[in-house]
Short mmCIF file of C-alpha atoms in Angstrom, two decimals:
data_model
loop_
_atom_site.label_atom_id
_atom_site.label_comp_id
_atom_site.label_asym_id
_atom_site.label_seq_id
_atom_site.Cartn_x
_atom_site.Cartn_y
_atom_site.Cartn_z
CA MET D 5 -29.93 -3.64 23.51
CA ARG D 6 -33.18 -3.40 25.66
CA PRO D 7 -35.01 0.12 25.43
CA HIS D 8 -34.08 2.59 28.13
CA ARG D 9 -37.01 4.54 29.43
CA THR D 10 -36.59 7.98 31.07
CA LEU D 11 -38.76 10.99 31.98
CA THR D 12 -38.19 14.13 30.15
CA ALA D 13 -38.19 17.41 32.01
CA ARG D 14 -41.81 18.02 31.16
CA GLY D 15 -42.74 14.65 32.48
CA GLY D 16 -40.72 15.03 35.74
CA LEU D 17 -42.30 18.40 36.40
CA MET D 18 -45.78 16.90 35.93
CA LEU D 19 -44.89 14.23 38.62
CA PHE D 20 -43.70 16.70 40.85
CA PHE D 21 -46.65 19.19 40.69
CA GLY D 22 -48.96 16.18 40.74
CA VAL D 23 -47.65 15.12 44.06
CA VAL D 24 -47.77 18.62 45.38
CA ALA D 25 -51.32 19.12 44.28
CA LEU D 26 -52.35 15.79 45.75
CA VAL D 27 -50.77 16.45 49.03
CA CYS D 28 -52.27 19.98 49.31
CA GLY D 29 -55.68 18.86 48.25
CA PHE D 30 -55.77 16.31 51.08
CA VAL D 31 -54.54 18.86 53.59
CA ILE D 32 -56.92 21.63 52.81
CA GLY D 33 -59.76 19.28 51.91
CA GLN D 34 -60.13 20.40 48.17
CA ARG D 35 -61.32 17.46 45.94
CA GLU D 36 -60.59 19.46 42.92
CA LEU D 37 -57.03 19.92 43.70
CA VAL D 38 -56.83 16.24 44.52
CA GLY D 39 -58.27 15.48 40.98
CA VAL D 40 -55.66 17.80 39.49
CA GLY D 41 -52.97 16.00 41.32
CA LEU D 42 -54.14 12.55 40.09
CA PHE D 43 -54.38 13.93 36.58
CA LEU D 44 -50.86 15.10 36.69
CA LEU D 45 -49.59 11.87 37.99
CA LEU D 46 -51.34 9.52 35.47
CA VAL D 47 -50.28 11.53 32.37
CA PRO D 48 -46.70 10.12 32.20
CA PRO D 49 -47.52 6.47 32.65
CA ILE D 50 -50.36 6.76 30.01
CA SER D 51 -48.02 8.64 27.72
CA ALA D 52 -45.41 5.82 28.04
CA LEU D 53 -47.95 3.18 26.88
CA THR D 54 -48.54 5.20 23.62
CA ILE D 55 -44.93 4.58 22.60
CA LEU D 56 -44.79 0.99 23.67
CA GLY D 57 -42.74 -0.89 21.11
CA ALA D 58 -42.15 2.19 18.99
CA THR D 59 -38.31 1.79 18.94
CA ASN D 60 -38.87 -1.71 17.50
CA ARG D 61 -40.69 -0.25 14.60
CA VAL D 62 -37.87 2.10 13.73
CA VAL D 63 -35.51 0.42 11.13
CA HIS D 64 -32.38 1.93 9.60
CA SER D 65 -29.54 1.30 7.21
CA ARG D 66 -26.16 2.98 6.91
CA ALA D 67 -23.78 3.30 3.94
CA LEU D 68 -20.35 4.80 3.82
CA ASN D 69 -19.22 6.49 0.53
CA PRO D 70 -16.39 5.60 0.30
CA PRO D 71 -15.80 2.86 2.99
CA ARG D 72 -12.03 3.28 2.58
CA VAL D 73 -10.42 6.70 2.61
CA PRO D 74 -6.85 8.09 3.08
CA ALA D 75 -6.35 10.15 6.20
CA GLY D 76 -7.32 13.77 5.86
CA THR D 77 -10.15 13.16 3.32
CA ASP D 78 -13.83 13.14 3.66
CA THR D 79 -16.23 10.31 3.66
CA ARG D 80 -19.94 10.82 3.24
CA ILE D 81 -22.25 8.67 5.71
CA LEU D 82 -25.83 8.22 4.61
CA ILE D 83 -28.38 7.01 7.27
CA ARG D 84 -31.84 5.87 6.09
CA VAL D 85 -34.46 5.81 8.90
CA GLY D 86 -37.86 4.30 8.41
CA ASN D 87 -41.02 2.93 10.10
CA SER D 88 -41.53 -0.66 9.40
CA SER D 89 -45.14 -0.61 10.56
CA LEU D 90 -47.98 -0.66 8.09
CA THR D 91 -50.57 0.95 10.57
CA TRP D 92 -48.77 2.51 13.49
CA PRO D 93 -46.96 5.79 13.35
CA VAL D 94 -44.07 6.77 15.40
CA SER D 95 -44.63 10.12 17.18
CA TRP D 96 -41.20 11.90 17.43
CA VAL D 97 -37.79 10.40 16.48
CA ARG D 98 -34.41 11.70 17.24
CA ILE D 99 -31.28 9.76 16.12
CA GLU D 100 -27.69 9.88 17.21
CA ASP D 101 -24.83 8.17 15.46
CA THR D 102 -22.07 6.67 17.62
CA LEU D 103 -18.61 7.69 16.54
CA PRO D 104 -15.09 7.27 18.01
CA VAL D 105 -13.43 10.28 19.53
CA ARG D 106 -10.93 10.52 16.68
CA LEU D 107 -13.85 11.00 14.17
CA GLY D 108 -15.29 13.97 16.07
CA TYR D 109 -18.51 14.83 17.74
CA GLU D 110 -21.40 12.36 17.47
CA PRO D 111 -24.01 13.83 15.16
CA ARG D 112 -27.60 14.24 16.29
CA TYR D 113 -30.57 14.72 14.09
CA THR D 114 -34.32 15.29 14.75
CA VAL D 115 -36.27 13.13 12.31
CA GLY D 116 -39.74 14.09 13.75
CA HIS D 117 -42.99 12.28 13.10
CA LEU D 118 -42.77 9.08 11.02
CA ALA D 119 -45.86 7.91 9.43
CA PRO D 120 -46.49 4.24 8.54
CA ARG D 121 -43.92 2.96 5.96
CA ALA D 122 -42.32 6.40 6.03
CA VAL D 123 -38.60 6.92 5.25
CA ARG D 124 -36.16 9.77 6.03
CA ASP D 125 -32.59 10.19 4.77
CA VAL D 126 -29.79 11.94 6.76
CA THR D 127 -26.23 12.54 5.58
CA TYR D 128 -23.22 13.88 7.28
CA LEU D 129 -19.35 14.08 6.49
CA VAL D 130 -16.55 12.90 8.59
CA ARG D 131 -12.85 13.73 8.06
CA PRO D 132 -10.44 11.35 9.98
CA ALA D 133 -7.14 12.71 10.53
CA VAL D 134 -5.47 9.61 11.70
CA ARG D 135 -5.29 6.23 9.99
CA GLY D 136 -6.93 3.19 11.40
CA ARG D 137 -10.04 1.19 11.43
CA TYR D 138 -12.99 2.89 13.05
CA PRO D 139 -16.49 1.66 13.85
CA VAL D 140 -19.27 3.82 12.87
CA GLY D 141 -22.36 3.08 14.88
CA PRO D 142 -24.49 1.68 16.29
CA LEU D 143 -27.29 4.13 15.81
CA ARG D 144 -28.95 5.52 18.95
CA VAL D 145 -32.71 6.06 18.44
CA SER D 146 -34.95 8.07 20.73
CA VAL D 147 -38.73 8.26 20.60
CA VAL D 148 -40.74 10.69 22.58
CA ASP D 149 -44.50 10.43 23.27
CA PRO D 150 -46.75 13.08 21.60
CA LEU D 151 -47.02 15.04 25.01
CA GLY D 152 -43.25 15.03 25.38
CA CYS D 153 -43.23 13.26 28.89
CA VAL D 154 -41.42 10.00 28.31
CA ARG D 155 -38.37 9.28 26.18
CA VAL D 156 -37.50 5.65 25.09
CA THR D 157 -33.81 5.19 23.79
CA ARG D 158 -32.34 2.07 22.16
CA GLU D 159 -29.27 1.23 20.18
CA VAL D 160 -30.07 -0.43 16.79
CA GLY D 161 -27.97 -2.07 14.26
CA ALA D 162 -24.29 -3.05 14.30
CA PRO D 163 -21.33 -0.72 13.55
CA THR D 164 -20.14 -0.25 10.04
CA PRO D 165 -16.26 -0.31 9.64
CA LEU D 166 -14.41 2.61 8.17
CA LEU D 167 -10.95 2.00 7.17
CA VAL D 168 -8.53 5.00 7.03
CA THR D 169 -5.37 4.48 5.18
CA PRO D 170 -2.18 6.42 5.54
CA ALA D 171 -1.78 9.58 3.53
CA VAL D 172 0.43 9.06 0.53
CA VAL D 173 2.49 11.83 -1.22
CA PRO D 174 3.36 11.33 -4.80
CA LEU D 175 7.26 10.48 -5.40
CA ALA D 176 9.37 10.48 -8.42
CA VAL D 177 8.89 7.17 -10.41
CA LEU D 178 11.90 4.92 -10.12
CA GLY D 179 13.44 4.51 -13.60
CA ALA D 180 16.71 5.26 -15.07
CA SER D 181 17.60 7.20 -11.96
CA ASP D 182 18.20 4.15 -9.87
CA GLY D 183 19.13 1.83 -12.75
CA SER D 184 15.81 -0.14 -12.85
CA GLN D 185 13.11 0.01 -15.34
CA GLY D 186 10.37 -1.72 -13.51
CA GLU D 187 7.89 -3.35 -15.94
CA ASN D 188 9.60 -1.54 -18.79
CA SER D 189 12.71 -3.28 -18.39
CA PRO D 190 13.94 -5.43 -21.25
CA ARG D 191 12.92 -9.05 -21.50
CA ARG D 192 15.58 -11.52 -20.22
CA SER D 193 15.53 -15.31 -20.00
CA VAL D 194 15.07 -16.50 -16.48
CA ASN D 195 18.29 -18.47 -16.78
CA GLY D 196 20.19 -15.79 -18.83
CA ALA D 197 20.91 -18.36 -21.61
CA GLY D 198 20.41 -17.73 -25.30
CA GLU D 199 18.48 -19.55 -27.82
CA GLN D 200 21.51 -21.71 -28.68
CA ASP D 201 21.94 -23.06 -25.29
CA PRO D 202 18.72 -23.08 -23.50
CA ILE D 203 17.84 -24.86 -20.02
CA PRO D 204 14.63 -26.67 -20.76
CA ARG D 205 11.88 -27.83 -18.39
CA GLU D 206 9.53 -30.69 -18.38
CA TYR D 207 6.56 -30.56 -20.79
CA ARG D 208 3.17 -29.30 -19.26
CA TYR D 209 -0.22 -29.91 -20.63
CA GLY D 210 -0.95 -27.02 -22.95
CA ASP D 211 2.49 -26.16 -24.05
CA GLU D 212 2.92 -25.56 -27.93
CA MET D 213 4.75 -28.44 -29.62
CA ARG D 214 6.94 -25.98 -31.58
CA ARG D 215 8.61 -25.25 -28.28
CA VAL D 216 9.77 -28.85 -27.65
CA HIS D 217 13.51 -29.12 -27.43
CA TRP D 218 14.28 -32.39 -29.10
CA ARG D 219 17.98 -32.75 -27.97
CA SER D 220 16.99 -32.62 -24.28
CA THR D 221 13.86 -34.78 -24.92
CA ALA D 222 16.29 -37.51 -26.41
CA LYS D 223 18.62 -37.05 -23.39
CA HIS D 224 16.10 -37.19 -20.68
CA GLY D 225 13.64 -39.60 -22.19
CA GLU D 226 10.70 -37.31 -21.78
CA LEU D 227 9.22 -34.23 -23.54
CA MET D 228 11.29 -31.26 -22.60
CA VAL D 229 10.36 -27.44 -23.68
CA ARG D 230 12.19 -24.20 -23.77
CA ARG D 231 11.55 -22.08 -20.80
CA ASP D 232 9.49 -18.85 -21.20
CA GLU D 233 11.26 -15.44 -21.22
CA GLN D 234 9.97 -13.33 -18.42
CA HIS D 235 10.36 -9.81 -17.35
CA TRP D 236 13.15 -9.21 -14.87
CA ARG D 237 11.71 -7.44 -11.77
CA GLU D 238 13.73 -5.57 -9.18
CA HIS D 239 13.58 -6.58 -5.65
CA SER D 240 13.48 -3.89 -2.88
CA THR D 241 13.23 -4.01 1.01
CA LEU D 242 11.34 -1.46 3.19
CA LEU D 243 11.92 -1.48 6.88
CA LEU D 244 9.38 0.54 9.12
CA ASP D 245 10.34 1.42 12.60
CA THR D 246 7.15 1.23 14.67
CA ARG D 247 8.76 1.06 18.19
CA ASP D 248 6.81 2.92 20.78
CA ALA D 249 9.88 4.14 22.61
CA ALA D 250 11.36 5.59 19.28
CA HIS D 251 8.52 7.83 18.61
CA THR D 252 6.79 10.80 20.34
CA GLY D 253 3.52 12.84 19.75
CA GLU D 254 -0.08 12.05 19.58
CA GLY D 255 -2.62 11.94 16.71
CA PRO D 256 -1.72 13.15 13.21
CA TRP D 257 1.20 15.19 14.61
CA SER D 258 3.03 11.91 16.04
CA SER D 259 6.20 10.87 14.60
CA LEU D 260 5.08 7.37 14.17
CA GLU D 261 2.17 8.64 11.82
CA THR D 262 4.85 10.57 9.76
CA ALA D 263 6.80 7.30 9.65
CA VAL D 264 3.82 5.24 8.37
CA SER D 265 2.95 7.81 5.81
CA VAL D 266 6.51 7.93 4.55
CA ALA D 267 6.64 4.05 4.35
CA ALA D 268 3.30 3.98 2.62
CA SER D 269 4.47 6.59 -0.06
CA VAL D 270 7.82 4.68 -0.66
CA ALA D 271 5.96 1.30 -0.91
CA VAL D 272 3.39 2.56 -3.32
CA ASN D 273 5.92 4.11 -5.40
CA LEU D 274 8.08 0.93 -5.59
CA LEU D 275 5.13 -1.26 -6.39
CA ASP D 276 4.03 1.20 -9.09
CA SER D 277 7.53 1.08 -10.45
CA GLY D 278 7.31 -2.64 -10.90
CA HIS D 279 9.41 -3.69 -7.99
CA GLU D 280 8.90 -6.74 -5.87
CA LEU D 281 8.76 -5.40 -2.29
CA ARG D 282 9.37 -7.02 1.14
CA LEU D 283 7.90 -4.68 3.77
CA HIS D 284 8.90 -5.38 7.36
CA THR D 285 8.60 -3.87 10.83
CA GLU D 286 10.82 -4.99 13.80
CA ARG D 287 8.00 -7.53 14.48
CA GLY D 288 7.75 -9.14 11.14
CA GLN D 289 6.56 -8.96 7.50
CA LEU D 290 3.57 -7.26 6.17
CA PHE D 291 1.49 -7.83 3.09
CA THR D 292 2.91 -6.56 -0.15
CA GLU D 293 1.17 -8.17 -3.07
CA HIS D 294 -0.21 -4.80 -4.36
CA ALA D 295 -0.49 -1.19 -3.28
CA SER D 296 -4.02 -1.38 -1.89
CA GLY D 297 -3.08 -4.39 0.31
CA VAL D 298 0.01 -2.35 1.72
CA LEU D 299 -2.03 0.52 2.51
CA ASP D 300 -4.69 -1.64 4.26
CA GLY D 301 -1.90 -3.27 6.29
CA LEU D 302 -0.32 -0.07 7.20
CA ALA D 303 -3.71 1.40 8.31
CA THR D 304 -3.88 -0.76 11.19
CA VAL D 305 -0.21 -0.97 12.26
CA GLU D 306 0.16 -0.05 16.02
CA ALA D 307 3.31 0.89 17.90
CA SER D 308 5.14 -2.15 19.42
CA GLU D 309 6.71 -2.57 22.75
CA ALA D 310 10.07 -3.70 21.16
CA GLY D 311 13.09 -2.01 22.76
CA SER D 312 15.48 -2.67 19.89
CA LEU D 313 15.39 -2.56 16.16
CA HIS D 314 17.47 -5.74 15.80
CA GLY D 315 14.60 -7.86 14.39
CA GLY D 316 13.94 -5.38 11.49
CA ILE D 317 17.69 -4.86 10.89
CA SER D 318 18.15 -8.74 10.34
CA THR D 319 15.66 -8.61 7.58
CA LEU D 320 17.74 -5.96 5.73
CA GLU D 321 20.77 -8.18 6.23
CA GLY D 322 18.89 -11.11 4.65
CA ALA D 323 18.00 -8.76 1.77
CA ARG D 324 21.65 -9.06 0.65
CA GLY D 325 21.39 -12.44 -0.79
CA SER D 326 18.26 -11.69 -2.68
CA SER D 327 19.79 -9.01 -4.90
CA ALA D 328 17.88 -6.21 -3.52
CA SER D 329 18.07 -3.19 -5.86
CA LEU D 330 16.91 -0.68 -3.19
CA VAL D 331 16.79 -0.87 0.58
CA VAL D 332 14.82 1.82 2.38
CA ALA D 333 14.57 2.18 6.26
CA VAL D 334 12.15 4.61 7.74
CA LEU D 335 13.27 5.24 11.17
CA GLY D 336 12.40 6.73 14.53
CA ALA D 337 14.94 7.60 17.30
CA LEU D 338 17.90 5.18 17.03
CA SER D 339 20.20 4.02 19.83
CA PRO D 340 23.89 3.85 19.20
CA GLU D 341 23.77 0.01 19.00
CA ASP D 342 20.95 0.00 16.53
CA ALA D 343 22.68 2.69 14.42
CA SER D 344 25.88 0.70 14.36
CA ALA D 345 24.10 -2.51 13.32
CA LEU D 346 22.22 -0.62 10.64
CA SER D 347 25.38 0.93 9.39
CA ARG D 348 26.93 -2.54 8.71
CA VAL D 349 24.18 -3.57 6.38
CA ARG D 350 25.59 -3.93 2.83
CA GLY D 351 24.16 -4.52 -0.53
CA SER D 352 24.65 -3.95 -4.27
CA GLY D 353 21.78 -1.26 -4.63
CA PRO D 354 21.21 2.11 -2.84
CA HIS D 355 20.46 2.25 0.83
CA VAL D 356 18.10 5.06 1.93
CA ALA D 357 17.55 5.94 5.54
CA VAL D 358 14.58 8.29 6.26
CA LEU D 359 14.96 9.75 9.77
CA CYS D 360 11.85 11.12 11.45
CA VAL D 361 12.97 14.48 12.85
CA ARG D 362 10.22 14.70 15.45
CA ALA D 363 10.94 11.15 16.89
CA ALA D 364 12.11 10.58 20.46
CA TRP D 365 15.78 11.65 19.76
CA ASP D 366 17.98 12.20 22.98
CA THR D 367 19.79 15.46 21.64
CA SER D 368 20.23 16.95 18.15
CA GLU D 369 23.90 16.29 18.56
CA ASN D 370 23.56 12.52 18.95
CA THR D 371 20.94 12.65 16.00
CA ARG D 372 23.45 14.34 13.84
CA ARG D 373 26.23 11.84 14.67
CA ILE D 374 23.98 8.86 13.97
CA ALA D 375 23.09 10.42 10.54
CA GLU D 376 26.76 11.03 9.75
CA LEU D 377 27.48 7.35 10.85
CA LEU D 378 25.06 5.94 8.34
CA SER D 379 26.09 8.46 5.68
CA ALA D 380 29.74 7.55 6.07
CA ASN D 381 28.76 3.78 5.64
CA GLY D 382 26.94 4.24 2.29
CA TRP D 383 23.49 5.26 3.48
CA ARG D 384 21.57 8.17 1.84
CA VAL D 385 20.12 9.91 4.72
CA LEU D 386 16.83 11.90 4.53
CA PRO D 387 15.76 13.91 7.52
CA VAL D 388 11.91 14.34 7.35
CA ALA D 389 9.77 16.34 9.69
CA ASP D 390 6.46 15.98 7.70
CA PRO D 391 5.70 13.61 4.75
CA THR D 392 5.19 16.63 2.46
CA GLU D 393 9.05 17.14 2.56
CA LEU D 394 9.71 13.76 1.24
CA PRO D 395 9.23 14.21 -2.42
CA ALA D 396 11.94 16.71 -3.01
CA LEU D 397 14.40 14.62 -0.93
CA TRP D 398 13.48 11.48 -2.61
CA GLN D 399 14.21 12.91 -5.93
CA GLN D 400 17.64 13.75 -4.87
CA ALA D 401 18.23 10.32 -3.19
CA ILE D 402 17.39 8.27 -6.11
CA SER D 403 19.34 10.38 -8.65
CA PRO D 404 22.54 8.79 -10.02
CA GLY D 405 25.62 9.43 -8.01
CA SER D 406 23.76 10.53 -4.88
CA SER D 407 25.32 9.88 -1.67
CA GLY D 408 25.35 11.14 1.96
CA PHE D 409 22.78 13.77 2.73
CA PRO D 410 20.64 15.12 -0.18
CA GLY D 411 21.44 18.73 0.51
CA ARG D 412 19.23 19.75 3.42
CA SER D 413 18.19 18.71 7.06
CA GLY D 414 16.00 19.54 9.86
CA PHE D 415 18.80 18.78 12.41
CA PRO D 416 21.21 21.48 13.66
CA PRO D 417 24.60 21.55 12.02
CA SER D 418 27.77 20.41 13.83
CA ALA D 419 30.34 22.85 15.14
CA SER D 420 32.79 21.97 12.16
CA THR D 421 29.94 22.50 9.78
CA ARG D 422 29.18 25.95 11.23
CA THR D 423 32.86 27.02 10.77
CA GLY D 424 32.71 26.03 7.18
CA GLU D 425 34.82 22.80 7.52
CA VAL D 426 33.83 19.57 5.68
CA PRO D 427 34.21 16.60 8.04
CA LEU D 428 35.94 13.65 6.61
CA THR D 429 34.66 9.99 7.04
CA PRO D 430 35.95 6.67 5.97
CA ALA D 431 33.86 6.91 2.88
CA GLY D 432 35.31 10.42 1.84
CA PRO D 433 33.95 13.93 2.32
CA HIS D 434 30.25 14.08 2.91
CA ILE D 435 27.73 16.73 2.31
CA PRO D 436 27.38 19.05 5.28
CA TRP D 437 24.26 19.94 7.01
CA GLU D 438 22.71 23.17 5.90
CA GLY D 439 21.27 23.80 9.41
CA SER D 440 17.85 23.68 10.93
CA ARG D 441 14.81 25.45 9.57
#
């Protein structure tokens, strides 16, 4: 960026009074006054010459510690400013770091005089409240001449990215409560066969000869070895509803941020429990190789313009054939059609639906009916207004024999519940709402 030169208030006043003195001197015939006027008019241009190229001599570096933080935590930003010249000083330096609005006010610091090869360090903290990828910088450097008449401003350097991941709440580790043992599960053969009746594979370079299965080798005419035994890993599927029309609110208080934080917490919990995870939105699949990759992917997830959750529900239906041990759906406001389609999803493992209470629901009565519909069809419904509510509800949802609502809700109760009746559903009696908080 090319330097931008402006007059300071002092420089502007000098020009103004210089013109006044010059005009008055000519009018009244006072050569001394004319001389004063000429002096005042010449000071700003001469001052500008003294800082010619000064901004080019100012160099900087920026470091973020750490460069990747969860939402709601601090990161320290270190800016090192120096004078690259061996002979020429820089008279008066002021810096201003460029920050997005969501990271707060742009910090300004006066560095002052920089001697040749001098270095100054400046640090400040930012606490991002909302996940995302934010550019920190570029640095705006201002240099003022020794008399304070002219200011030269220039943006130097490139932005440094700051990745803010969703806030994660700790959840109960999946184990005996949901029938899975994760990485601690017993070793099973990949084909389920015993040592007396193995299903061999072709010999590969490096295989031990003691594992050669001679009967199969004679049958196939090539070396065959017994298969390795592997740990059996549970498969789980997680659906995150990111439709813009299904959520309300702005910033950290939006229901979409609640949904993303809940999904991140569940995903990290499943991966730490040794599950193989499929994470989807209504638009497609996200990276799920490891927990940090999931958090990085969710950090930049944006609201979609999709009007229906059909694309995401179809992935849950596809999980039926992959022996998914756990299906979790983190949902915004559902239409009756989406709720009906979701209720038809079947599987051998538990189905958990996390309903964001602050989403764009039409009425609390419709919300309650949709929750009861899901519960009646085998879903364990968790109404969550804030991610901090999730751990207690999750503990109940993954407990053996859990069904329906796990005991509390942020939705108002139905009329039958308020009178003490327990409504019946095709799946039997369900647990009534305990009322809104």
